[in-house]
Short mmCIF file of C-alpha atoms in Angstrom, two decimals:
data_model
loop_
_atom_site.label_atom_id
_atom_site.label_comp_id
_atom_site.label_asym_id
_atom_site.label_seq_id
_atom_site.Cartn_x
_atom_site.Cartn_y
_atom_site.Cartn_z
CA UNK A 9 89.53 71.85 103.02
CA UNK A 10 89.84 68.58 104.85
CA UNK A 11 88.43 65.50 103.12
CA UNK A 12 86.15 64.54 106.00
CA UNK A 13 84.54 68.00 106.39
CA UNK A 14 81.38 69.14 104.63
CA UNK A 15 80.10 72.65 104.11
CA UNK A 16 76.75 73.58 105.62
CA UNK A 17 74.46 75.98 103.84
CA UNK A 18 70.79 76.75 103.38
CA UNK A 19 69.39 75.46 100.09
CA UNK A 20 67.22 78.09 98.43
CA UNK A 21 65.65 75.78 95.84
CA UNK A 22 67.59 77.06 92.86
CA UNK A 23 70.79 75.92 91.20
CA UNK A 24 72.34 78.29 88.69
CA UNK A 25 75.51 78.01 86.72
CA UNK A 26 77.05 81.29 85.69
CA UNK A 27 80.01 81.77 83.43
CA UNK A 28 81.97 84.97 83.36
CA UNK A 29 85.21 86.37 82.09
CA UNK A 30 87.57 88.12 84.45
CA UNK A 31 90.35 90.23 82.97
CA UNK A 32 93.37 90.40 85.25
CA UNK A 33 96.51 92.52 85.33
CA UNK A 34 99.26 91.41 87.73
CA UNK A 35 102.18 93.65 88.60
CA UNK A 36 105.22 91.95 90.08
CA UNK A 37 105.51 88.30 90.99
CA UNK A 38 102.32 87.97 93.00
CA UNK A 39 102.49 91.51 94.37
CA UNK A 40 99.49 93.38 92.96
CA UNK A 41 96.47 92.10 91.06
CA UNK A 42 93.72 94.10 89.37
CA UNK A 43 90.59 92.18 88.34
CA UNK A 44 87.78 93.39 86.07
CA UNK A 45 84.87 90.93 86.28
CA UNK A 46 82.30 91.17 83.49
CA UNK A 47 79.53 90.40 86.04
CA UNK A 48 80.43 93.60 87.93
CA UNK A 49 81.74 95.85 85.15
CA UNK A 50 81.61 99.22 86.93
CA UNK A 51 84.60 98.65 89.20
CA UNK A 52 88.01 97.01 89.30
CA UNK A 53 88.99 95.01 92.38
CA UNK A 54 92.51 95.56 93.70
CA UNK A 55 94.37 92.81 95.56
CA UNK A 56 97.78 92.63 97.19
CA UNK A 57 99.87 89.48 97.54
CA UNK A 58 99.74 88.21 101.12
CA UNK A 59 101.68 84.91 101.03
CA UNK A 60 98.59 82.95 102.10
CA UNK A 61 97.15 79.86 100.47
CA UNK A 62 94.88 82.08 98.39
CA UNK A 63 97.79 84.33 97.47
CA UNK A 64 95.99 87.66 97.44
CA UNK A 65 94.03 89.84 99.85
CA UNK A 66 91.38 92.32 98.68
CA UNK A 67 92.39 95.92 99.46
CA UNK A 68 90.42 98.37 97.28
CA UNK A 69 87.98 99.08 94.45
CA UNK A 70 88.49 101.42 91.53
CA UNK A 71 85.00 102.78 90.92
CA UNK A 72 83.25 104.46 88.01
CA UNK A 73 84.56 102.19 85.27
CA UNK A 74 82.93 102.21 81.82
CA UNK A 75 81.76 98.61 81.28
CA UNK A 76 83.05 98.58 77.70
CA UNK A 77 86.70 99.50 78.27
CA UNK A 78 89.28 97.79 76.12
CA UNK A 79 92.55 96.26 77.36
CA UNK A 80 94.57 99.45 76.74
CA UNK A 81 92.11 101.53 78.79
CA UNK A 82 92.17 98.88 81.53
CA UNK A 83 95.98 99.08 81.62
CA UNK A 84 95.88 102.91 81.73
CA UNK A 85 93.47 102.89 84.68
CA UNK A 86 95.69 100.39 86.53
CA UNK A 87 98.86 102.39 85.90
CA UNK A 88 97.17 105.64 86.99
CA UNK A 89 96.05 103.89 90.20
CA UNK A 90 99.64 102.77 90.83
CA UNK A 91 101.00 106.28 90.31
CA UNK A 92 98.50 107.70 92.80
CA UNK A 93 98.38 104.94 95.44
CA UNK A 94 101.45 102.69 95.27
CA UNK A 95 105.01 103.31 96.38
CA UNK A 96 107.38 100.97 94.56
CA UNK A 97 110.53 100.20 96.55
CA UNK A 98 113.48 97.85 96.11
CA UNK A 99 113.95 94.65 98.06
CA UNK A 100 116.86 96.27 99.89
CA UNK A 101 114.71 99.22 100.98
CA UNK A 102 111.99 96.83 102.17
CA UNK A 103 114.52 94.81 104.20
CA UNK A 104 115.79 98.04 105.79
CA UNK A 105 112.23 99.03 106.74
CA UNK A 106 111.58 95.61 108.25
CA UNK A 107 114.83 95.72 110.24
CA UNK A 108 114.06 99.23 111.46
CA UNK A 109 110.56 98.13 112.49
CA UNK A 110 111.82 95.21 114.55
CA UNK A 111 114.57 97.28 116.24
CA UNK A 112 112.02 99.69 117.72
#
């Protein structure tokens, strides 16, 4: 945000400070991120790296999560999601796909 810009918003007469823990699993160097926020414990947010300033773009939710899962269960859910929804390819295969796309 630029130094000389200010955000505009409607003040609702209440200021609250919330603290929360977010457990995160990242796969690859900024490729996939899975976040389990204790404020919203019934789903896991899935993000994909998008090379922007923020680094990740929201793509999906994994719903129906037990709010008291441990780290091993969290990892199992993430890996099962990857098996069902993610195709892992090599850098070479990705370059070939990109070249093929631009040749068309």
